[in-house]
Amino acid sequence: MPSTDTHQLLRHLPGVDHLLDKTREDDRFATMPRQVIIRAARTVLDQLRSQILDGLNPDFDDAAVLSEIARQCRQTLAPKLVPLINATGVVLHTNLGRALLTQQALKNIQTIGESYSNLELNLSTGKRGLRYTAVESLICELTGAEAAMAVNNNAGAVLLALNTLAEGTDVVVSRGELVEIGGSFRVPDVMAKSGCRLKEVGTTNRTHVKDYAGAITEDTGMLLKVHTSNYRIQGFTASVGLKDLVTLGKSHKITVMEDLGSGTLVDFSAFGLPMEPLVSHSVAAGADIVTFSGDKLLGGPQAGIIVGTKQAVEKIRANPLTRALRIDKLTLAALEATLQLYRDPAAATKEIPTLRMLTMSFEHTCQRAALLEKQVQKVCGAGDIVACADLESRPGGGSFPDLRLPTRCVTLIPKNMSVATLERRMRLSTPAVIARIENNRYIMDPRTIQPGQETLISSTLETILRTS
Ligand SMILES: *Cc1c(COP(=O)(O)O)cnc(C)c1O
């Protein structure tokens, strides 16, 4: 039973209508949608009421209540998907949006997004066209494939290809290739959802052609190879190359598919990096179908690219599931513009942010670190310890699993707060700065910090260090 004091307080709470009248004369609310203000006013009053019922004595003069309503409105109206600074050094960071798009891709999204387009119109015949036409010949040119299409993402591409080409049959896969990638994509689960029966062969570390051959029965519909894009099996190992699998498949008239995951169109070994499988190699090896991601090593928008024989790709296009997984026109616009750059691999490595960051030399990271260190020094106090340290960046995103890229980082140990507090406050700033902590140091890796972001980082740091 509320006491008399509580009753008194509750009676004096301002009414919603009174508060809403006040907001009409208040500039802070001038451009805010009415329904957002109304909802915030009700919430604030509810909160005050429950505080009073809890025996508290909150401040509820008009000014205080209106400030709280304004604060809640600003919070509601603030965008939730926001850009941030990736200082982690992980290039393809799944939680941070994977690949950054090229300027060309961004421009094309605007061009196609703000206008009607020939998305599904064949301009020469005036008849209905296919949305894949925009990228098909280009993908074929870059990979050597006969036919190509693109869907929502590579998980979708795998599901679609399996469902179309192997539903109701046994699909033979090596035990060493039953990949799980983040976000609960597991090869066995996708296999089940696509209506195929998984037939595992070999052992975790060793699989031979005779294992595949021994598993083939009249129920076999496909031999599948999965690129172990996010792990490596090392030591006493053996796996069957795609070429041998294709030979085996051909002799039994069985479809051979490869899921490359992070498939690439440029030879990274030309930049001193290890070899990641080239899509063109898998096509040349004779796979009927090869699938790969648009936003891993390709450095484009989220998409799943399917290349292969005309017969297999046409079958996939005719699958009703294709409609459910189809690529959006904005993605297609970005994908076409990204792929265009690959006609000149040297230009591609300069212009495509993912490739630029992956191939950034150690010397270049040293220059960038020196610049960042200078900026950070400027805003730090006498007791804050700023230094450079030679560490390692990671490619991330299910590519180059065991590769570490040498990099020079800027490290900071603040005097007046813990490193964990610094990390949290940087993360909660606008723009958020995401970095890592190692050996009790706050570490910023210039590899993934975009040119020009150094000043944003230092001004954010300045604010945080000053208010510690
Ligand atoms: C990443 C990956 C996928 C899924 O690709 P998305 O584009 O993320 O849907 C599938 N298979 C392999 C081997 C992968 O590495």
XYZ file of C-alpha atoms and ligand atoms in Angstrom:
483
model
C 0.000 0.000 0.000
C 1.658 3.310 -1.091
C 2.183 5.747 1.748
C 0.684 9.247 1.804
C 4.048 10.707 0.762
C 4.109 8.473 -2.247
C 0.565 9.542 -3.117
C 1.573 13.170 -2.862
C 4.546 12.664 -5.170
C 2.531 10.689 -7.710
C -0.142 13.391 -7.747
C 2.467 16.021 -8.544
C 3.962 14.182 -11.527
C 3.434 16.257 -14.669
C 0.849 14.901 -17.128
C 1.706 13.654 -20.619
C -0.303 16.403 -22.311
C 1.437 19.100 -20.309
C 4.870 17.702 -21.246
C 3.933 17.355 -24.904
C 2.791 20.986 -24.951
C 6.174 21.981 -23.558
C 8.045 20.032 -26.228
C 6.239 22.044 -28.926
C 8.005 25.226 -27.808
C 11.356 23.528 -27.330
C 13.881 23.627 -30.216
C 15.402 20.292 -29.228
C 12.216 18.571 -30.383
C 11.584 20.689 -33.497
C 12.583 18.094 -36.079
C 11.682 14.961 -34.133
C 8.735 12.796 -35.209
C 5.750 13.299 -32.880
C 5.249 9.616 -32.150
C 8.823 9.246 -30.968
C 8.347 12.167 -28.537
C 5.044 10.771 -27.259
C 6.501 7.358 -26.643
C 9.545 8.810 -24.856
C 7.332 11.046 -22.679
C 5.247 8.025 -21.606
C 8.347 5.963 -20.894
C 9.933 8.709 -18.806
C 6.734 9.180 -16.794
C 6.453 5.419 -16.238
C 10.027 5.349 -15.011
C 9.392 8.236 -12.617
C 6.238 6.564 -11.327
C 8.024 3.309 -10.539
C 10.913 5.162 -8.895
C 8.381 6.892 -6.624
C 6.654 3.602 -5.844
C 10.068 2.220 -4.921
C 10.259 4.933 -2.283
C 12.634 7.222 -4.179
C 12.234 10.930 -4.560
C 13.227 11.686 -8.164
C 13.603 15.141 -9.624
C 10.616 15.814 -11.842
C 10.501 19.505 -12.519
C 9.716 20.239 -16.167
C 13.306 21.003 -17.180
C 14.673 17.720 -15.828
C 11.872 15.659 -17.325
C 12.139 17.357 -20.720
C 15.907 16.805 -20.805
C 15.386 13.127 -20.118
C 12.706 12.914 -22.836
C 15.071 14.638 -25.290
C 17.860 12.244 -24.380
C 15.668 9.198 -24.939
C 14.405 10.615 -28.254
C 17.964 11.179 -29.488
C 18.837 7.630 -28.507
C 15.803 6.237 -30.352
C 16.519 8.281 -33.464
C 20.245 7.570 -33.652
C 21.146 5.098 -36.420
C 21.895 1.628 -35.075
C 24.123 0.373 -37.894
C 27.059 2.757 -37.713
C 30.517 3.017 -39.243
C 33.474 2.399 -36.970
C 37.243 2.256 -37.013
C 38.785 -1.191 -37.241
C 42.120 -0.988 -35.447
C 42.259 -4.749 -34.828
C 44.395 -5.559 -37.855
C 41.962 -8.335 -38.822
C 41.311 -7.522 -42.480
C 38.204 -9.611 -43.164
C 36.465 -9.184 -39.817
C 33.086 -10.908 -39.961
C 31.702 -8.972 -36.979
C 32.813 -5.685 -38.504
C 31.217 -6.205 -41.910
C 33.920 -8.155 -43.795
C 34.980 -6.494 -47.049
C 35.039 -2.720 -47.601
C 33.720 -1.801 -51.018
C 35.697 0.033 -53.673
C 34.759 3.554 -54.707
C 33.673 2.164 -58.063
C 31.278 -0.285 -56.398
C 29.832 2.437 -54.168
C 29.291 4.728 -57.142
C 27.571 2.001 -59.080
C 25.221 1.248 -56.164
C 24.130 4.879 -56.275
C 23.788 4.907 -60.084
C 21.676 1.746 -60.205
C 19.793 2.449 -56.984
C 18.472 5.848 -57.986
C 17.387 4.886 -61.487
C 15.430 2.229 -63.333
C 17.774 -0.275 -64.924
C 17.804 -3.206 -67.336
C 18.046 -5.632 -64.395
C 15.833 -8.184 -66.116
C 15.340 -6.678 -69.555
C 17.265 -7.671 -72.636
C 17.735 -4.315 -74.345
C 18.400 -5.783 -77.798
C 15.293 -7.962 -77.961
C 13.015 -5.940 -75.694
C 12.149 -9.229 -73.977
C 12.660 -10.396 -70.424
C 16.331 -10.938 -69.572
C 18.283 -12.605 -66.786
C 19.720 -10.629 -63.888
C 22.945 -12.662 -64.134
C 23.727 -11.201 -67.568
C 25.340 -8.187 -65.881
C 28.144 -10.324 -64.452
C 28.079 -13.650 -66.279
C 30.405 -12.944 -69.187
C 32.781 -11.033 -66.919
C 32.997 -13.895 -64.387
C 33.509 -16.356 -67.239
C 36.264 -14.163 -68.673
C 38.024 -13.972 -65.290
C 37.687 -17.640 -64.335
C 37.576 -19.494 -67.646
C 34.187 -20.996 -66.772
C 31.476 -21.749 -69.325
C 28.648 -20.261 -67.285
C 28.182 -18.252 -64.096
C 25.588 -16.756 -61.789
C 25.488 -15.037 -58.421
C 23.189 -15.450 -55.427
C 22.771 -13.958 -51.943
C 25.889 -15.492 -50.366
C 28.147 -18.503 -50.655
C 26.202 -20.502 -48.055
C 23.195 -20.030 -50.357
C 25.269 -20.990 -53.390
C 26.336 -24.261 -51.738
C 22.787 -25.079 -50.619
C 21.421 -24.348 -54.063
C 24.051 -26.318 -55.950
C 23.706 -29.357 -53.667
C 19.912 -29.259 -53.797
C 19.840 -28.930 -57.573
C 22.527 -31.411 -58.501
C 22.427 -34.004 -55.732
C 19.046 -34.016 -53.936
C 18.111 -37.511 -52.774
C 21.578 -38.900 -53.461
C 24.774 -39.644 -51.551
C 27.362 -36.882 -51.593
C 30.882 -38.064 -50.886
C 33.083 -35.739 -48.799
C 36.414 -36.238 -47.056
C 36.305 -36.295 -43.238
C 39.050 -33.697 -43.295
C 36.785 -31.243 -45.104
C 33.640 -31.197 -42.957
C 34.095 -27.505 -42.345
C 32.289 -25.354 -39.839
C 32.465 -21.653 -40.463
C 31.132 -19.046 -38.018
C 27.416 -18.365 -37.739
C 26.500 -22.082 -37.638
C 27.267 -22.984 -41.249
C 28.406 -26.590 -41.094
C 28.862 -28.698 -44.175
C 26.907 -31.690 -42.744
C 23.945 -29.457 -41.802
C 23.821 -27.713 -45.173
C 23.988 -31.110 -46.788
C 20.948 -32.291 -44.820
C 18.981 -29.119 -45.578
C 19.655 -29.513 -49.268
C 18.200 -33.022 -49.229
C 21.463 -34.903 -49.745
C 22.944 -37.730 -47.731
C 26.451 -37.089 -46.497
C 28.860 -39.930 -47.080
C 32.083 -39.264 -45.197
C 35.247 -40.930 -46.405
C 38.834 -41.146 -45.245
C 40.027 -39.908 -41.870
C 40.467 -36.431 -40.434
C 44.063 -36.169 -41.584
C 44.278 -38.507 -44.573
C 41.960 -39.248 -47.459
C 42.934 -41.051 -50.680
C 41.348 -41.514 -54.098
C 40.588 -45.127 -53.172
C 38.439 -43.883 -50.277
C 36.244 -41.892 -52.656
C 36.216 -44.727 -55.190
C 35.217 -47.235 -52.532
C 32.272 -45.092 -51.466
C 30.731 -44.809 -54.917
C 27.511 -46.764 -55.410
C 24.533 -46.309 -57.697
C 23.152 -43.885 -55.081
C 26.108 -41.530 -55.382
C 25.147 -38.182 -56.893
C 28.170 -36.025 -56.255
C 31.790 -35.885 -55.164
C 32.283 -32.723 -53.127
C 35.504 -30.972 -52.226
C 35.418 -28.249 -49.580
C 38.288 -25.804 -49.209
C 39.350 -25.785 -45.567
C 39.357 -22.030 -45.683
C 39.536 -21.396 -41.943
C 41.843 -24.171 -40.741
C 44.717 -26.319 -41.910
C 45.401 -29.915 -41.138
C 49.129 -30.271 -40.643
C 51.577 -33.075 -40.066
C 50.895 -36.559 -41.465
C 48.283 -35.591 -44.017
C 47.008 -36.509 -47.431
C 44.114 -35.143 -49.404
C 42.897 -35.742 -52.921
C 43.429 -32.952 -55.421
C 40.481 -31.687 -57.401
C 41.982 -33.007 -60.643
C 42.029 -36.588 -59.366
C 38.512 -36.216 -58.054
C 37.373 -34.979 -61.470
C 39.006 -37.970 -63.170
C 37.213 -40.309 -60.767
C 33.913 -38.469 -61.212
C 34.163 -38.548 -64.993
C 34.834 -42.290 -65.070
C 31.626 -42.839 -63.051
C 29.627 -39.991 -64.654
C 29.249 -38.303 -61.270
C 29.116 -34.539 -60.745
C 32.133 -32.981 -59.030
C 31.720 -29.790 -57.056
C 34.144 -27.645 -55.122
C 33.157 -25.134 -52.432
C 36.091 -22.746 -52.344
C 34.709 -20.440 -49.675
C 37.280 -17.693 -49.978
C 38.113 -18.289 -53.659
C 40.239 -15.627 -55.279
C 40.793 -14.221 -58.748
C 44.355 -13.023 -58.186
C 47.440 -15.042 -57.421
C 48.473 -13.864 -53.967
C 51.823 -15.596 -54.236
C 52.823 -12.780 -56.612
C 52.687 -10.520 -53.520
C 54.702 -12.802 -51.294
C 51.658 -14.334 -49.646
C 50.871 -18.053 -49.619
C 48.776 -19.464 -52.394
C 45.009 -19.362 -51.820
C 43.072 -21.419 -54.358
C 42.364 -19.546 -57.569
C 38.892 -20.025 -58.982
C 40.438 -20.391 -62.454
C 42.500 -23.375 -61.254
C 39.409 -25.189 -60.005
C 37.625 -24.489 -63.278
C 40.635 -25.672 -65.282
C 40.802 -28.832 -63.164
C 37.394 -29.660 -64.589
C 34.958 -29.237 -61.675
C 31.337 -29.144 -62.828
C 30.531 -26.492 -60.234
C 32.668 -24.166 -58.127
C 31.218 -21.815 -55.516
C 32.873 -18.939 -53.644
C 32.133 -15.840 -51.628
C 31.796 -12.290 -52.957
C 32.956 -10.630 -49.743
C 35.928 -12.678 -48.663
C 39.129 -12.500 -50.715
C 37.252 -11.116 -53.710
C 36.687 -7.913 -51.728
C 33.219 -7.240 -53.099
C 29.687 -7.187 -51.691
C 28.109 -10.124 -49.855
C 27.307 -12.624 -52.592
C 27.761 -16.243 -53.557
C 29.232 -16.868 -56.971
C 28.559 -20.056 -58.847
C 30.634 -20.991 -61.882
C 30.683 -24.167 -63.880
C 29.464 -25.986 -66.928
C 26.557 -24.545 -68.873
C 24.463 -27.598 -68.136
C 24.977 -27.471 -64.373
C 24.510 -23.714 -64.072
C 21.342 -23.777 -66.173
C 19.901 -26.485 -63.958
C 20.637 -24.382 -60.882
C 18.966 -21.338 -62.431
C 15.809 -23.360 -63.000
C 15.582 -24.434 -59.335
C 12.704 -22.596 -57.585
C 15.017 -22.106 -54.561
C 17.083 -19.756 -56.714
C 14.349 -17.146 -56.432
C 14.537 -17.331 -52.651
C 18.288 -16.768 -52.700
C 18.503 -14.308 -55.543
C 20.971 -11.488 -55.612
C 19.694 -7.970 -55.082
C 20.251 -5.295 -57.747
C 22.420 -3.129 -55.473
C 24.646 -6.089 -54.710
C 24.806 -6.881 -58.392
C 25.816 -3.286 -59.150
C 28.619 -3.488 -56.582
C 29.693 -6.919 -57.770
C 29.931 -5.891 -61.414
C 32.009 -2.813 -60.562
C 34.331 -4.881 -58.334
C 34.799 -7.590 -60.941
C 35.587 -4.996 -63.637
C 38.716 -4.083 -61.672
C 40.071 -7.629 -61.889
C 40.754 -7.222 -65.621
C 43.903 -5.447 -64.408
C 45.190 -7.380 -61.359
C 47.712 -4.644 -60.439
C 44.911 -2.054 -60.363
C 42.695 -4.477 -58.446
C 45.293 -4.809 -55.659
C 45.510 -1.022 -55.388
C 41.809 -0.201 -55.602
C 40.123 -3.049 -53.746
C 40.511 -2.316 -50.021
C 40.714 -5.992 -48.988
C 43.552 -6.665 -51.421
C 45.285 -3.392 -50.545
C 45.268 -4.248 -46.818
C 46.302 -7.877 -47.323
C 49.226 -6.950 -49.546
C 50.323 -3.916 -47.487
C 54.052 -4.299 -46.856
C 55.616 -4.226 -43.402
C 57.490 -1.040 -44.439
C 54.185 0.595 -45.270
C 52.713 -0.343 -41.875
C 55.833 1.234 -40.280
C 55.169 4.536 -42.064
C 51.519 4.441 -41.055
C 52.444 3.557 -37.460
C 54.874 6.478 -37.248
C 52.109 8.828 -38.353
C 49.628 7.391 -35.864
C 52.174 7.389 -33.048
C 52.846 11.091 -33.595
C 49.126 11.896 -33.460
C 48.612 9.787 -30.339
C 51.691 11.297 -28.597
C 50.224 14.762 -29.115
C 47.103 14.007 -27.087
C 48.710 11.894 -24.378
C 49.939 13.159 -21.018
C 53.327 12.678 -19.374
C 52.453 9.393 -17.652
C 50.791 7.735 -20.638
C 53.160 5.322 -22.333
C 52.995 5.394 -26.142
C 55.234 3.141 -28.217
C 55.482 1.136 -31.386
C 55.622 -2.660 -31.417
C 56.233 -5.123 -34.212
C 53.354 -7.586 -34.068
C 51.159 -9.544 -36.453
C 47.901 -8.852 -38.310
C 45.505 -11.595 -39.325
C 43.693 -11.921 -42.666
C 40.509 -13.199 -40.918
C 37.145 -14.111 -42.406
C 37.953 -17.676 -43.327
C 40.993 -17.051 -45.495
C 44.701 -17.801 -45.104
C 44.036 -19.640 -41.804
C 47.630 -19.900 -40.609
C 48.986 -16.712 -42.121
C 50.223 -13.859 -39.938
C 51.180 -10.591 -41.576
C 54.063 -8.685 -39.985
C 52.881 -5.257 -38.937
C 53.991 -2.318 -36.790
C 51.386 -1.292 -34.222
C 51.027 1.671 -31.909
C 50.607 0.660 -28.256
C 49.287 2.689 -25.374
C 49.286 2.173 -21.619
C 47.247 4.976 -20.066
C 48.329 6.391 -16.725
C 44.953 7.192 -15.200
C 42.763 4.270 -16.214
C 43.038 0.582 -16.875
C 43.656 -0.669 -20.399
C 40.279 -2.438 -20.232
C 38.549 0.846 -19.402
C 40.306 2.551 -22.303
C 39.249 -0.255 -24.645
C 35.633 0.003 -23.494
C 35.484 3.778 -23.767
C 37.040 3.764 -27.243
C 34.439 1.156 -28.265
C 31.602 3.310 -26.895
C 32.808 6.492 -28.634
C 31.466 7.952 -31.860
C 32.893 6.701 -34.117
C 33.639 3.542 -32.161
C 37.261 2.413 -32.248
C 37.734 -1.350 -32.042
C 41.200 -2.483 -31.030
C 42.784 -5.306 -29.103
C 44.504 -5.723 -25.785
C 47.677 -7.784 -25.541
C 50.018 -8.033 -22.551
C 48.073 -5.272 -20.865
C 48.673 -2.823 -23.721
C 46.035 -1.152 -25.898
C 47.075 -2.024 -29.444
C 46.180 -0.220 -32.659
C 47.147 -1.888 -35.922
C 47.496 0.541 -38.843
C 46.859 -2.198 -41.426
C 43.077 -1.894 -41.061
C 42.925 1.776 -40.028
C 41.884 3.663 -43.145
C 43.954 6.651 -44.305
C 42.707 9.782 -42.554
C 41.280 7.939 -39.543
C 44.414 8.675 -37.465
C 43.095 12.099 -36.474
C 39.701 10.644 -35.514
C 41.465 8.158 -33.276
C 43.627 10.780 -31.616
C 40.766 13.199 -30.999
C 38.679 10.381 -29.489
C 41.643 9.424 -27.308
C 42.109 13.033 -26.266
C 38.524 13.277 -25.028
C 38.771 10.004 -23.118
C 42.161 10.681 -21.524
C 41.120 14.184 -20.536
C 37.967 13.004 -18.735
C 39.582 10.126 -16.884
C 32.867 -18.721 -45.885
C 32.548 -20.043 -46.406
C 31.222 -20.369 -46.772
C 30.077 -19.411 -46.612
O 30.241 -18.261 -47.385
P 29.348 -16.961 -47.078
O 29.653 -16.051 -48.229
O 29.816 -16.458 -45.760
O 27.919 -17.391 -47.037
C 31.002 -21.631 -47.266
N 31.991 -22.525 -47.396
C 33.277 -22.232 -47.071
C 34.325 -23.272 -47.243
C 33.588 -20.991 -46.561
O 34.850 -20.707 -46.221
